[in-house]
Structures are given as C-alpha cells and as structure tokens.
Tab-separated table of C-alpha atoms in Angstrom:
chain	number	residue	atom	x	y	z
A	4	UNK	CA	160.413	121.450	104.306
A	5	UNK	CA	156.746	120.516	104.544
A	6	UNK	CA	154.088	122.926	105.784
A	7	UNK	CA	150.616	121.869	106.975
A	8	UNK	CA	148.092	124.146	105.256
A	9	UNK	CA	144.669	124.814	106.748
A	10	UNK	CA	141.546	126.018	104.971
A	11	UNK	CA	141.906	124.383	101.548
A	12	UNK	CA	138.733	122.813	100.164
A	13	UNK	CA	139.404	122.013	96.500
A	14	UNK	CA	142.002	121.715	93.766
A	15	UNK	CA	141.710	125.406	92.941
A	16	UNK	CA	142.722	126.225	96.533
A	17	UNK	CA	145.776	123.958	96.298
A	18	UNK	CA	146.791	125.497	92.970
A	19	UNK	CA	146.450	129.028	94.375
A	20	UNK	CA	148.570	128.229	97.458
A	21	UNK	CA	151.197	126.608	95.243
A	22	UNK	CA	151.398	129.700	93.017
A	23	UNK	CA	151.481	132.029	96.024
A	24	UNK	CA	154.378	130.187	97.653
A	25	UNK	CA	156.267	129.910	94.360
A	26	UNK	CA	156.084	133.702	93.921
A	27	UNK	CA	157.913	134.330	97.230
A	28	UNK	CA	161.523	135.445	96.714
A	29	UNK	CA	163.896	132.659	97.715
A	30	UNK	CA	161.426	129.837	97.079
A	31	UNK	CA	162.681	127.433	94.429
A	32	UNK	CA	159.738	125.034	94.178
A	33	UNK	CA	156.398	124.639	95.949
A	34	UNK	CA	153.914	121.808	95.482
A	35	UNK	CA	150.682	121.442	97.447
A	36	UNK	CA	148.841	118.190	98.137
A	37	UNK	CA	145.148	118.744	98.840
A	38	UNK	CA	144.502	115.300	100.353
A	39	UNK	CA	147.262	115.557	102.950
A	40	UNK	CA	146.784	119.337	103.316
A	41	UNK	CA	150.514	119.925	103.126
A	42	UNK	CA	152.847	121.982	100.974
A	43	UNK	CA	156.351	120.802	100.116
A	44	UNK	CA	158.570	123.857	99.767
A	45	UNK	CA	162.209	124.078	98.697
A	46	UNK	CA	163.751	127.463	99.549
A	47	UNK	CA	166.939	129.326	100.459
A	48	UNK	CA	166.978	129.866	104.279
A	49	UNK	CA	169.261	132.853	103.804
A	50	UNK	CA	166.567	134.663	101.823
A	51	UNK	CA	163.255	133.488	103.308
A	52	UNK	CA	162.132	132.008	106.635
A	53	UNK	CA	159.003	130.079	107.722
A	54	UNK	CA	157.380	133.270	109.044
A	55	UNK	CA	157.548	134.784	105.553
A	56	UNK	CA	155.984	131.663	104.082
A	57	UNK	CA	153.243	131.846	106.704
A	58	UNK	CA	152.528	135.467	105.775
A	59	UNK	CA	152.343	134.553	102.085
A	60	UNK	CA	149.827	131.771	102.764
A	61	UNK	CA	147.734	133.945	105.094
A	62	UNK	CA	147.610	136.705	102.483
A	63	UNK	CA	145.778	134.188	100.278
A	64	UNK	CA	143.211	133.488	102.992
A	65	UNK	CA	144.697	130.220	104.292
A	66	UNK	CA	146.880	129.393	107.274
A	67	UNK	CA	150.018	127.451	108.205
A	68	UNK	CA	150.151	125.524	111.471
A	69	UNK	CA	153.618	126.847	112.209
A	70	UNK	CA	154.061	124.995	115.521
A	71	UNK	CA	154.011	121.699	113.644
A	72	UNK	CA	156.941	122.655	111.441
A	73	UNK	CA	159.346	124.308	113.861
A	74	UNK	CA	162.650	122.534	113.768
A	75	UNK	CA	161.932	120.857	110.453
A	76	UNK	CA	164.087	123.119	108.294
A	77	UNK	CA	165.407	121.101	105.385
A	78	UNK	CA	164.171	117.778	106.672
A	79	UNK	CA	160.554	117.713	105.534
A	80	UNK	CA	157.993	116.846	108.125
A	81	UNK	CA	159.558	116.706	111.586
A	82	UNK	CA	160.143	113.253	112.987
A	83	UNK	CA	161.412	113.185	116.547
A	84	UNK	CA	160.992	109.498	117.136
A	85	UNK	CA	158.859	106.485	116.386
A	86	UNK	CA	156.382	107.186	119.117
A	87	UNK	CA	155.684	110.690	117.852
A	88	UNK	CA	155.323	110.192	114.138
A	89	UNK	CA	151.786	110.111	112.894
A	90	UNK	CA	150.326	110.057	116.362
A	91	UNK	CA	147.781	112.588	115.368
A	92	UNK	CA	146.928	110.724	112.249
A	93	UNK	CA	146.201	113.621	110.012
A	94	UNK	CA	146.457	116.877	111.937
A	95	UNK	CA	143.024	117.057	113.454
A	96	UNK	CA	141.078	115.067	110.893
A	97	UNK	CA	139.263	113.350	113.742
A	98	UNK	CA	137.895	116.670	115.045
A	99	UNK	CA	137.006	117.784	111.505
A	100	UNK	CA	135.232	114.487	110.896
A	101	UNK	CA	133.180	114.926	114.080
A	102	UNK	CA	132.134	118.432	113.058
A	103	UNK	CA	131.260	117.299	109.536
A	104	UNK	CA	129.214	114.421	110.943
A	105	UNK	CA	127.075	116.777	113.065
A	106	UNK	CA	126.432	119.108	110.110
A	107	UNK	CA	125.663	116.179	107.803
A	108	UNK	CA	123.191	114.565	110.216
A	109	UNK	CA	121.421	117.864	110.873
A	110	UNK	CA	121.223	118.658	107.156
A	111	UNK	CA	119.951	115.175	106.359
A	112	UNK	CA	117.193	115.268	108.973
A	113	UNK	CA	115.897	118.584	107.635
A	114	UNK	CA	116.419	117.871	103.929
A	115	UNK	CA	114.498	114.570	103.804
A	116	UNK	CA	111.067	116.116	104.613
A	117	UNK	CA	111.860	119.113	102.388
A	118	UNK	CA	112.610	116.852	99.423
A	119	UNK	CA	109.613	114.584	100.026
A	120	UNK	CA	107.092	117.394	100.354
A	121	UNK	CA	108.487	119.233	97.326
A	122	UNK	CA	108.703	116.228	95.008
A	123	UNK	CA	105.756	114.032	96.050
A	124	UNK	CA	102.519	115.811	95.143
A	125	UNK	CA	100.463	113.580	97.429
A	126	UNK	CA	102.327	114.945	100.479
A	127	UNK	CA	101.676	118.592	99.705
A	128	UNK	CA	99.194	120.679	101.707
A	129	UNK	CA	98.140	124.262	101.965
A	130	UNK	CA	101.110	126.521	102.643
A	131	UNK	CA	103.656	123.736	102.078
A	132	UNK	CA	106.016	126.214	100.402
A	133	UNK	CA	106.386	128.105	103.701
A	134	UNK	CA	107.135	124.878	105.588
A	135	UNK	CA	109.872	123.755	103.193
A	136	UNK	CA	111.265	127.284	103.202
A	137	UNK	CA	111.503	127.288	107.001
A	138	UNK	CA	113.067	123.793	107.074
A	139	UNK	CA	115.571	124.518	104.297
A	140	UNK	CA	116.827	127.837	105.702
A	141	UNK	CA	118.961	126.319	108.518
A	142	UNK	CA	120.333	123.796	106.021
A	143	UNK	CA	121.444	126.438	103.523
A	144	UNK	CA	122.676	129.079	105.978
A	145	UNK	CA	123.524	126.944	109.012
A	146	UNK	CA	124.852	123.573	107.853
A	147	UNK	CA	126.077	125.159	104.628
A	148	UNK	CA	127.714	128.175	106.291
A	149	UNK	CA	131.292	126.778	105.843
A	150	UNK	CA	130.787	127.013	102.061
A	151	UNK	CA	129.559	130.600	102.278
A	152	UNK	CA	132.360	131.583	104.664
A	153	UNK	CA	135.027	130.279	102.285
A	154	UNK	CA	133.298	131.896	99.306
A	155	UNK	CA	133.229	135.278	101.088
A	156	UNK	CA	136.887	134.914	102.052
A	157	UNK	CA	137.790	134.069	98.461
A	158	UNK	CA	135.772	137.025	97.208
A	159	UNK	CA	137.844	139.302	99.439
A	160	UNK	CA	140.946	137.783	97.822
A	161	UNK	CA	139.395	138.122	94.345
A	162	UNK	CA	139.607	134.361	93.926
A	163	UNK	CA	137.209	131.482	93.356
A	164	UNK	CA	136.975	127.858	94.436
A	165	UNK	CA	134.537	124.967	94.409
A	166	UNK	CA	132.938	126.512	97.497
A	167	UNK	CA	132.151	129.555	95.382
A	168	UNK	CA	130.027	127.368	93.117
A	169	UNK	CA	128.248	125.735	96.054
A	170	UNK	CA	127.629	129.069	97.759
A	171	UNK	CA	126.392	130.852	94.640
A	172	UNK	CA	124.211	127.955	93.508
A	173	UNK	CA	122.495	127.359	96.843
A	174	UNK	CA	122.201	131.055	97.764
A	175	UNK	CA	120.724	131.900	94.353
A	176	UNK	CA	118.198	129.059	94.601
A	177	UNK	CA	117.211	130.107	98.126
A	178	UNK	CA	116.939	133.831	97.344
A	179	UNK	CA	114.926	133.178	94.191
A	180	UNK	CA	112.589	130.905	96.169
A	181	UNK	CA	112.065	133.513	98.897
A	182	UNK	CA	111.248	136.175	96.312
A	183	UNK	CA	108.835	133.825	94.513
A	184	UNK	CA	107.214	132.827	97.822
A	185	UNK	CA	106.724	136.395	99.049
A	186	UNK	CA	105.534	137.596	95.635
A	187	UNK	CA	103.128	134.692	95.404
A	188	UNK	CA	104.169	133.644	91.902
A	189	UNK	CA	106.896	131.466	90.420
A	190	UNK	CA	108.328	128.107	91.379
A	191	UNK	CA	110.338	127.644	94.585
A	192	UNK	CA	113.646	125.767	94.687
A	193	UNK	CA	114.149	125.341	98.413
A	194	UNK	CA	114.559	121.575	98.022
A	195	UNK	CA	117.275	122.104	95.383
A	196	UNK	CA	119.363	124.288	97.700
A	197	UNK	CA	118.913	121.934	100.662
A	198	UNK	CA	119.710	118.778	98.693
A	199	UNK	CA	122.850	120.343	97.189
A	200	UNK	CA	124.167	121.369	100.605
A	201	UNK	CA	123.460	117.907	102.019
A	202	UNK	CA	125.064	116.053	99.121
A	203	UNK	CA	128.183	118.225	99.144
A	204	UNK	CA	128.441	117.828	102.921
A	205	UNK	CA	128.254	114.069	102.424
A	206	UNK	CA	131.034	114.265	99.840
A	207	UNK	CA	133.237	116.304	102.194
A	208	UNK	CA	132.534	113.843	105.003
A	209	UNK	CA	133.584	110.911	102.823
A	210	UNK	CA	136.747	112.785	101.803
A	211	UNK	CA	137.733	113.473	105.404
A	212	UNK	CA	136.959	109.884	106.372
A	213	UNK	CA	139.224	108.624	103.588
A	214	UNK	CA	141.996	110.970	104.780
A	215	UNK	CA	141.634	109.787	108.356
A	216	UNK	CA	141.695	106.119	107.376
A	217	UNK	CA	144.754	106.605	105.176
A	218	UNK	CA	146.581	107.990	108.225
A	219	UNK	CA	146.088	104.645	109.964
A	220	UNK	CA	149.151	103.357	108.095
A	221	UNK	CA	151.387	105.756	110.013
A	222	UNK	CA	149.553	105.118	113.276
A	223	UNK	CA	149.890	101.350	112.934
A	224	UNK	CA	153.628	101.684	112.331
A	225	UNK	CA	153.927	104.038	115.303
A	226	UNK	CA	152.150	101.429	117.412
A	227	UNK	CA	155.073	99.041	116.858
A	228	UNK	CA	157.443	101.288	118.786
A	229	UNK	CA	158.101	101.156	122.523
A	230	UNK	CA	157.706	103.935	125.083
A	231	UNK	CA	160.386	102.977	127.596
A	232	UNK	CA	163.816	101.376	127.659
A	233	UNK	CA	165.695	99.642	130.481
A	234	UNK	CA	169.300	100.628	131.152
A	235	UNK	CA	171.801	97.827	131.652
A	236	UNK	CA	172.252	98.901	135.277
A	237	UNK	CA	168.535	98.671	136.024
A	238	UNK	CA	166.626	102.011	135.762
A	239	UNK	CA	163.863	102.469	133.196
A	240	UNK	CA	163.885	105.656	131.103
A	241	UNK	CA	161.681	107.161	128.425
A	242	UNK	CA	162.539	106.174	124.858
A	243	UNK	CA	162.983	109.897	124.104
A	244	UNK	CA	165.867	110.021	126.606
A	245	UNK	CA	167.848	107.188	125.000
A	246	UNK	CA	171.108	108.395	123.452
A	247	UNK	CA	173.601	106.765	121.129
A	248	UNK	CA	176.118	104.690	123.087
A	249	UNK	CA	173.816	103.850	126.003
A	250	UNK	CA	173.824	100.230	127.210
A	251	UNK	CA	170.303	98.798	127.321
A	252	UNK	CA	168.829	95.570	128.704
A	253	UNK	CA	166.347	93.649	126.541
A	254	UNK	CA	164.600	90.854	128.422
A	255	UNK	CA	163.040	87.785	126.764
A	256	UNK	CA	159.681	88.647	125.178
A	257	UNK	CA	160.376	92.389	125.096
A	258	UNK	CA	160.658	94.574	122.037
A	259	UNK	CA	164.080	95.933	121.177
A	260	UNK	CA	163.748	99.660	122.043
A	261	UNK	CA	166.144	101.126	119.437
A	262	UNK	CA	168.534	99.961	116.762
A	263	UNK	CA	171.538	98.538	118.563
A	264	UNK	CA	174.550	96.225	118.609
A	265	UNK	CA	174.655	93.221	120.962
A	266	UNK	CA	177.366	93.468	123.631
A	267	UNK	CA	176.356	90.525	125.796
A	268	UNK	CA	174.075	87.489	125.467
A	269	UNK	CA	172.532	85.493	122.660
A	270	UNK	CA	168.938	84.950	121.605
A	271	UNK	CA	166.578	84.710	118.665
A	272	UNK	CA	164.784	87.802	117.367
A	273	UNK	CA	161.463	87.910	115.544
A	274	UNK	CA	161.997	90.301	112.616
A	275	UNK	CA	158.718	89.593	110.811
A	276	UNK	CA	157.642	93.256	111.130
A	277	UNK	CA	160.680	94.168	109.030
A	278	UNK	CA	161.323	91.213	106.709
A	279	UNK	CA	158.064	89.252	106.681
A	280	UNK	CA	159.953	86.086	107.635
A	281	UNK	CA	158.018	84.128	110.300
A	282	UNK	CA	161.024	82.275	111.733
A	283	UNK	CA	163.151	84.096	114.335
A	284	UNK	CA	166.761	84.924	113.565
A	285	UNK	CA	169.572	83.763	115.857
A	286	UNK	CA	171.709	86.662	117.114
A	287	UNK	CA	174.766	86.949	119.331
A	288	UNK	CA	177.548	89.293	120.398
A	289	UNK	CA	178.466	91.721	117.630
A	290	UNK	CA	175.183	91.343	115.705
A	291	UNK	CA	172.874	94.293	115.142
A	292	UNK	CA	169.212	94.301	116.128
A	293	UNK	CA	166.442	96.561	114.876
A	294	UNK	CA	164.144	98.593	117.089
A	295	UNK	CA	160.569	97.221	117.475
A	296	UNK	CA	161.634	93.634	116.688
A	297	UNK	CA	160.880	91.079	119.420
A	298	UNK	CA	163.530	89.357	121.528
A	299	UNK	CA	162.419	85.747	121.866
A	300	UNK	CA	164.181	83.795	124.613
A	301	UNK	CA	167.467	85.250	125.845
A	302	UNK	CA	168.454	88.378	127.765
A	303	UNK	CA	170.536	90.817	125.731
A	304	UNK	CA	172.696	93.804	126.534
A	305	UNK	CA	172.815	96.109	123.525
A	306	UNK	CA	174.523	99.389	122.697
A	307	UNK	CA	172.233	101.971	121.102
A	308	UNK	CA	173.573	102.888	117.653
A	309	UNK	CA	170.544	104.697	116.160
A	310	UNK	CA	167.868	106.516	118.165
A	311	UNK	CA	164.883	108.791	117.565
A	312	UNK	CA	164.374	109.793	113.950
A	313	UNK	CA	167.404	107.759	112.837
A	314	UNK	CA	166.007	104.324	113.748
A	315	UNK	CA	164.916	101.960	111.005
A	316	UNK	CA	161.264	102.130	112.065
A	317	UNK	CA	161.260	105.936	112.089
A	318	UNK	CA	162.825	106.014	108.627
A	319	UNK	CA	160.198	103.573	107.306
A	320	UNK	CA	157.460	105.765	108.748
A	321	UNK	CA	159.065	108.827	107.196
A	322	UNK	CA	159.131	107.117	103.795
A	323	UNK	CA	155.423	106.287	104.057
A	324	UNK	CA	154.660	109.824	105.211
A	325	UNK	CA	156.602	111.359	102.313
A	326	UNK	CA	154.978	108.957	99.853
A	327	UNK	CA	151.492	110.006	100.965
A	328	UNK	CA	152.434	113.665	100.540
A	329	UNK	CA	153.963	113.081	97.109
A	330	UNK	CA	152.329	114.632	94.060
A	331	UNK	CA	151.806	112.291	91.129
A	332	UNK	CA	152.632	113.678	87.639
A	333	UNK	CA	148.978	113.520	86.587
A	334	UNK	CA	148.039	115.557	89.662
A	335	UNK	CA	150.150	118.485	88.487
A	336	UNK	CA	148.076	118.556	85.306
A	337	UNK	CA	144.864	118.326	87.321
A	338	UNK	CA	145.953	121.248	89.536
A	339	UNK	CA	146.501	123.444	86.488
A	340	UNK	CA	143.030	122.581	85.223
A	341	UNK	CA	141.479	123.196	88.655
A	342	UNK	CA	142.933	126.702	88.729
A	343	UNK	CA	140.735	127.774	85.792
A	344	UNK	CA	137.829	125.351	86.283
A	345	UNK	CA	135.719	127.522	88.595
A	346	UNK	CA	136.010	130.761	86.546
A	347	UNK	CA	135.087	128.792	83.421
A	348	UNK	CA	132.009	127.294	85.139
A	349	UNK	CA	130.907	130.737	86.336
A	350	UNK	CA	131.298	132.068	82.810
A	351	UNK	CA	129.288	129.191	81.351
A	352	UNK	CA	126.542	129.792	83.918
A	353	UNK	CA	126.268	133.488	83.044
A	354	UNK	CA	126.344	132.669	79.340
A	355	UNK	CA	123.536	130.142	79.859
A	356	UNK	CA	121.380	132.726	81.629
A	357	UNK	CA	121.923	135.325	78.911
A	358	UNK	CA	121.326	132.820	76.111
A	359	UNK	CA	118.008	131.674	77.563
A	360	UNK	CA	116.851	135.250	78.081
A	361	UNK	CA	118.009	136.254	74.595
A	362	UNK	CA	115.943	133.481	73.024
A	363	UNK	CA	112.782	134.663	74.779
A	364	UNK	CA	112.615	131.935	77.413
A	365	UNK	CA	110.831	132.655	80.723
A	366	UNK	CA	113.017	134.227	83.391
A	367	UNK	CA	112.306	131.354	85.794
A	368	UNK	CA	113.486	128.769	83.247
A	369	UNK	CA	116.598	130.819	82.411
A	370	UNK	CA	117.467	131.113	86.072
A	371	UNK	CA	116.909	127.374	86.583
A	372	UNK	CA	119.274	126.508	83.739
A	373	UNK	CA	121.983	128.884	85.009
A	374	UNK	CA	121.797	127.503	88.553
A	375	UNK	CA	121.847	123.963	87.165
A	376	UNK	CA	125.250	124.662	85.599
A	377	UNK	CA	126.620	125.734	88.979
A	378	UNK	CA	125.023	122.806	90.755
A	379	UNK	CA	126.301	120.140	88.376
A	380	UNK	CA	129.868	121.419	88.805
A	381	UNK	CA	129.645	121.691	92.622
A	382	UNK	CA	130.701	118.213	93.837
A	383	UNK	CA	133.782	118.202	91.599
A	384	UNK	CA	136.413	115.722	92.771
A	385	UNK	CA	138.899	116.934	90.170
A	386	UNK	CA	141.516	118.079	92.648
A	387	UNK	CA	141.005	115.371	95.262
A	388	UNK	CA	140.689	112.070	93.423
A	389	UNK	CA	144.379	111.561	92.609
A	390	UNK	CA	145.953	112.577	95.959
A	391	UNK	CA	143.345	110.530	97.844
A	392	UNK	CA	144.154	107.503	95.682
A	393	UNK	CA	147.869	107.967	96.419
A	394	UNK	CA	147.193	108.237	100.158
A	395	UNK	CA	145.001	105.151	100.246
A	396	UNK	CA	147.346	103.142	98.028
A	397	UNK	CA	150.534	103.938	99.930
A	398	UNK	CA	148.763	103.565	103.283
A	399	UNK	CA	147.305	100.180	102.450
A	400	UNK	CA	150.680	99.070	101.082
A	401	UNK	CA	152.393	100.033	104.330
A	402	UNK	CA	149.845	98.040	106.334
A	403	UNK	CA	150.668	95.002	104.191
A	404	UNK	CA	154.428	95.507	104.495
A	405	UNK	CA	154.946	97.079	101.052
A	406	UNK	CA	156.672	100.474	100.967
A	407	UNK	CA	155.610	102.570	97.973
A	408	UNK	CA	157.851	105.582	97.416
A	409	UNK	CA	155.147	107.914	96.108
A	410	UNK	CA	152.569	108.847	93.513
A	411	UNK	CA	154.995	108.735	90.595
A	412	UNK	CA	155.767	105.096	91.402
A	413	UNK	CA	152.075	104.222	91.601
A	414	UNK	CA	151.381	105.966	88.305
A	415	UNK	CA	154.217	104.170	86.503
A	416	UNK	CA	153.108	100.809	87.967
A	417	UNK	CA	150.408	100.578	85.296
A	418	UNK	CA	153.169	99.607	82.848
A	419	UNK	CA	154.409	96.695	84.988
A	420	UNK	CA	153.832	93.291	83.388
A	421	UNK	CA	156.278	91.140	85.418
A	422	UNK	CA	157.006	91.096	89.158
A	423	UNK	CA	160.215	89.488	90.478
A	424	UNK	CA	160.430	88.564	94.184
A	425	UNK	CA	163.737	87.741	95.836
A	426	UNK	CA	162.403	85.551	98.671
A	427	UNK	CA	159.204	83.994	99.955
A	428	UNK	CA	159.072	86.107	103.091
A	429	UNK	CA	158.018	89.171	101.116
A	430	UNK	CA	154.727	87.551	100.098
A	431	UNK	CA	153.785	85.708	103.296
A	432	UNK	CA	151.493	86.778	106.101
A	433	UNK	CA	154.457	86.890	108.505
A	434	UNK	CA	153.298	83.993	110.640
A	435	UNK	CA	153.238	80.195	110.291
A	436	UNK	CA	150.223	77.882	110.076
A	437	UNK	CA	150.082	74.107	110.480
A	438	UNK	CA	149.131	72.274	107.289
A	439	UNK	CA	149.106	68.576	108.200
A	440	UNK	CA	149.692	66.114	111.067
A	441	UNK	CA	151.571	62.911	110.180
A	442	UNK	CA	151.458	60.612	113.270
A	443	UNK	CA	153.525	57.497	113.875
A	444	UNK	CA	151.962	54.086	113.282
A	445	UNK	CA	149.222	53.370	115.773
A	446	UNK	CA	149.006	56.980	117.055
A	447	UNK	CA	145.839	59.008	116.643
A	448	UNK	CA	146.515	62.298	114.797
A	449	UNK	CA	144.109	64.285	116.986
A	450	UNK	CA	145.658	63.014	120.216
A	451	UNK	CA	149.174	63.705	118.937
A	452	UNK	CA	148.228	67.266	118.024
A	453	UNK	CA	146.518	67.837	121.381
A	454	UNK	CA	149.568	66.655	123.332
A	455	UNK	CA	151.973	68.679	121.187
A	456	UNK	CA	149.820	71.806	121.516
A	457	UNK	CA	149.659	71.354	125.293
A	458	UNK	CA	153.462	71.312	125.485
A	459	UNK	CA	153.872	74.237	123.116
A	460	UNK	CA	151.192	76.475	124.649
A	461	UNK	CA	153.661	78.189	126.978
A	462	UNK	CA	156.312	78.631	124.295
A	463	UNK	CA	156.687	81.856	122.295
A	464	UNK	CA	158.268	80.160	119.249
A	465	UNK	CA	156.403	80.780	115.931
A	466	UNK	CA	156.171	77.027	115.247
A	467	UNK	CA	154.671	76.535	118.714
A	468	UNK	CA	152.095	79.228	118.027
A	469	UNK	CA	151.067	77.526	114.783
A	470	UNK	CA	150.609	74.172	116.558
A	471	UNK	CA	148.557	75.709	119.383
A	472	UNK	CA	146.320	77.562	116.918
A	473	UNK	CA	145.582	74.310	115.082
A	474	UNK	CA	144.459	72.387	118.182
A	475	UNK	CA	140.925	72.620	119.535
A	476	UNK	CA	141.914	72.177	123.185
A	477	UNK	CA	144.962	71.540	125.397
A	478	UNK	CA	145.770	69.346	128.359
A	479	UNK	CA	147.093	70.722	131.696
A	480	UNK	CA	150.925	70.925	131.782
A	481	UNK	CA	153.255	71.198	134.780
A	482	UNK	CA	157.025	71.631	135.239
A	483	UNK	CA	157.337	73.414	131.879
A	484	UNK	CA	160.859	74.377	130.820
A	485	UNK	CA	161.927	76.098	127.596
A	486	UNK	CA	165.534	75.250	126.631
A	487	UNK	CA	166.951	77.816	124.143
A	488	UNK	CA	168.063	76.113	120.950
A	489	UNK	CA	166.666	72.731	122.034
A	490	UNK	CA	162.907	73.079	122.594
A	491	UNK	CA	160.510	72.382	125.459
C-alpha cells in the first residue's frame, strides 16, 4: 500500500522514514519518495495494520494522512474511479505553494534593502546596522520559522535534516550579529542570514511548483472522464453509481462513460485519446468500446463491462501515478548518502571552527568560516533531484500519450540506441491537418476549399475538422444532413 507522508523536507527525512517503517514488525519493504511525499510499504496485514504504521511515522516526527489510504490495503494508492484519481493533484500542494509564495514575497521585500545597505558602502548611514538588524529579524524568525520548527522537532527526535543546517546557519549568523551590534564591536552578518532564508525559500517554492505541475498529468487524464451516464431506459445517474451489467445509452457526440460492449446500434468511435490514431473506428453489435472515447455519429446501447477503478482510463492513470511514485535505482543510493550527509556537514563545520581557532585566527573569522560550511550545504538538492526528474518525465510523457512505467525504466533508457515503432499513430499529434488542395481543371483552389469547408463545418468527422481549420472563412449553409458512412 502507499501512504502519504507529511512533514518531510529533504532526503535525510525520506531515509529516516524509510528506516523507521522498515523496522516495524511485519513490514517487508518500505521505500519513501520525497518528491511525491509517499511511502510504498509491503507488509503482512495479520501482523501490522495502518494505525501501527501511522504511530511509527509519528514517533519520528512526521505524519500519515490516514484518511487518504483507508480502503487501499494491498492495492497501492486508492483509485475509486476516473473522476476521483488525481483530482487533488498532489495532496494539497496548491495550498503549500500559496503559503510558500507569501513567505517568499515577504522575505524578498525585506531582504533586498538589507542586502543593498550591507553590501553597497555608498548606501550606508549612521546606525545602518540597527536598521538591517530590524529588517532581517522577521525574515530569519518569521519567514524562516518553518526551518527552525523542523530543526527543533528533529532535535527532540535526536535527528538532523537539511533544515537543521539552515536553522543553525541562519540562527548563528543572527545571534552573532546581535551580540556584535550590542557590544559595539565585530562585523554583523544580518544580510547573510536573511539572504540564506530567502534563497532557500525560493528553492522550496520551485520544488513545490515542480511537484504541482507534475501532478497535471494525472489531472489531465482525469479530465477525460465523464461525470454522468444515461441508462438505456432514460434516467441519468452519476458515473459512481454505474455497475457492471447496466445498459447505457451513448448518444452521438457523447463520450462513452465506461468500458462496455455494444448491444444495439452502430457508429464510429474516436479513440485518439487511447491509440493516437486520428481516424474514427467503425463499431457495431458485439464490439467493445473504451470509456472516455467519443461516439461520433450513431446512438449506441452498451453493456457496462468494466467500471470505476477497473476501466482502461483508470488503469492508465494508476500506471502513471505508480510511475511517479517509483524510486529509481540511483535514488536508493542517494537516500543512503542523504542519511549521513547532514551529520557529516555539522562535523566539518565544527572541525573548521576548531581548526581556525587552533591556528590563531580571529574568532570572528573562525565563526565566519564555520557558518559558511553550513550555508554552502543548505540548499542541497541531493534527495530531491532524482524523484523530481522522474515525476516530471513520467508526467510529461503521459501528457504526450507515452506511458513510462517508472524511474527504473527512465534510468535504463540512457542505454537505448534504437527505437522501433509498430504504427504511425503512436507518433502523431492525434488529429489530421490538410496538406494540399488539388482542384479540377478550371476550378480555383481557394474557392474549392471555401465551399468544402462550408459543407464540412457542421460535421464532427476528423477529416472535416482538418478542412475547416485550413479555410479562412466559410459560406452560409442550409439543409445540412450528415449521412453515416456516406458523408454530408
């Protein structure tokens, strides 16, 4: 099953959650993806239940959104139907992005004057240190409070993360500056603390924006589904109420609500969303039709054979969802490195401070060097680069009609040197365009196109659409009739 994890901020967090879940009795494997903020857990239901997993995660200082996983035992992320999958597009990323935007804007507005006054000598004035101190304080302790909160929480758990580096670096720079300002001697580093907070906030904002945009692949697929279905005897019901065996009416121009088998009628169905082929496929009694494809010109009575999470569209969405949550082989190596990265950086920082002091360097210079070590390591994308690349790659592929099964596939694709395609439809845009007009002798090509486009304007056929798109204007048409299988 897959569990949405809240509160992770870096690769070290993901590695710690993965170890914590793996240590629970009954859990066979546990992998955590930082970009999707989800953990994939394989366990024995007879030994452990979701509540136990939630307690294990909370004991580490993180949380599981348990409501989102109820009913998903053994199936991964729950998928109740096409209209419900991915509708949130990332479990609240939109709200997180809004909050990050406010903090980033506030930090930026305050940091710009702080940096200018501190770095441009011509802008300095009497008592400028007090002004930059006042302006930087809300940046460090207000806009940057999420970093300090996570660092304090990790300290209570005797753990470290990238937020620990940010918190220690900015707090140390601010405290040192306050002491130097009050004592009236020494250099102040208010601008350093403010700039670090602002830059890291910008990095987090870009990360959340990338996560939100990668979720558009699922949302665009969900947008293909329908909300209602019409029973053969007339009433309209919600798509969630459709059951296998129900007889449904699909009128011309409507989307097929679920996967079904034709009982009555004949028509052509546009399957470009599934196959990429622009030409509609002729169907009749006994043929199967796929949910979310478009019925072109004939009324159909179908029997529902797959509904909800079993439809073709829902399964495609589930594949994309699982691919985005997949952990690439290189990411497992990165997670192991992230687990020890922060303690190593802290050790190097302390060693730097002691080495400078031992060699007789001024205390201010030693402190500056030690803080610099923390600062340089702060915006580390070690744990986020790979999962974000997998999310963006699989999401963009889904938007273009290419289903990528996960990070391992993407990683192995670097060895591909030949690509074999079985048909042209897989590499087309899914719609037709007119290339050339060849008129009869004595007929103007522009006039011929205008007349043809006028006749085809009311037709839903893909060829008609291509002709209409190519013409600059149409003539008025009356007594239009579309004859199935014959034309207009």
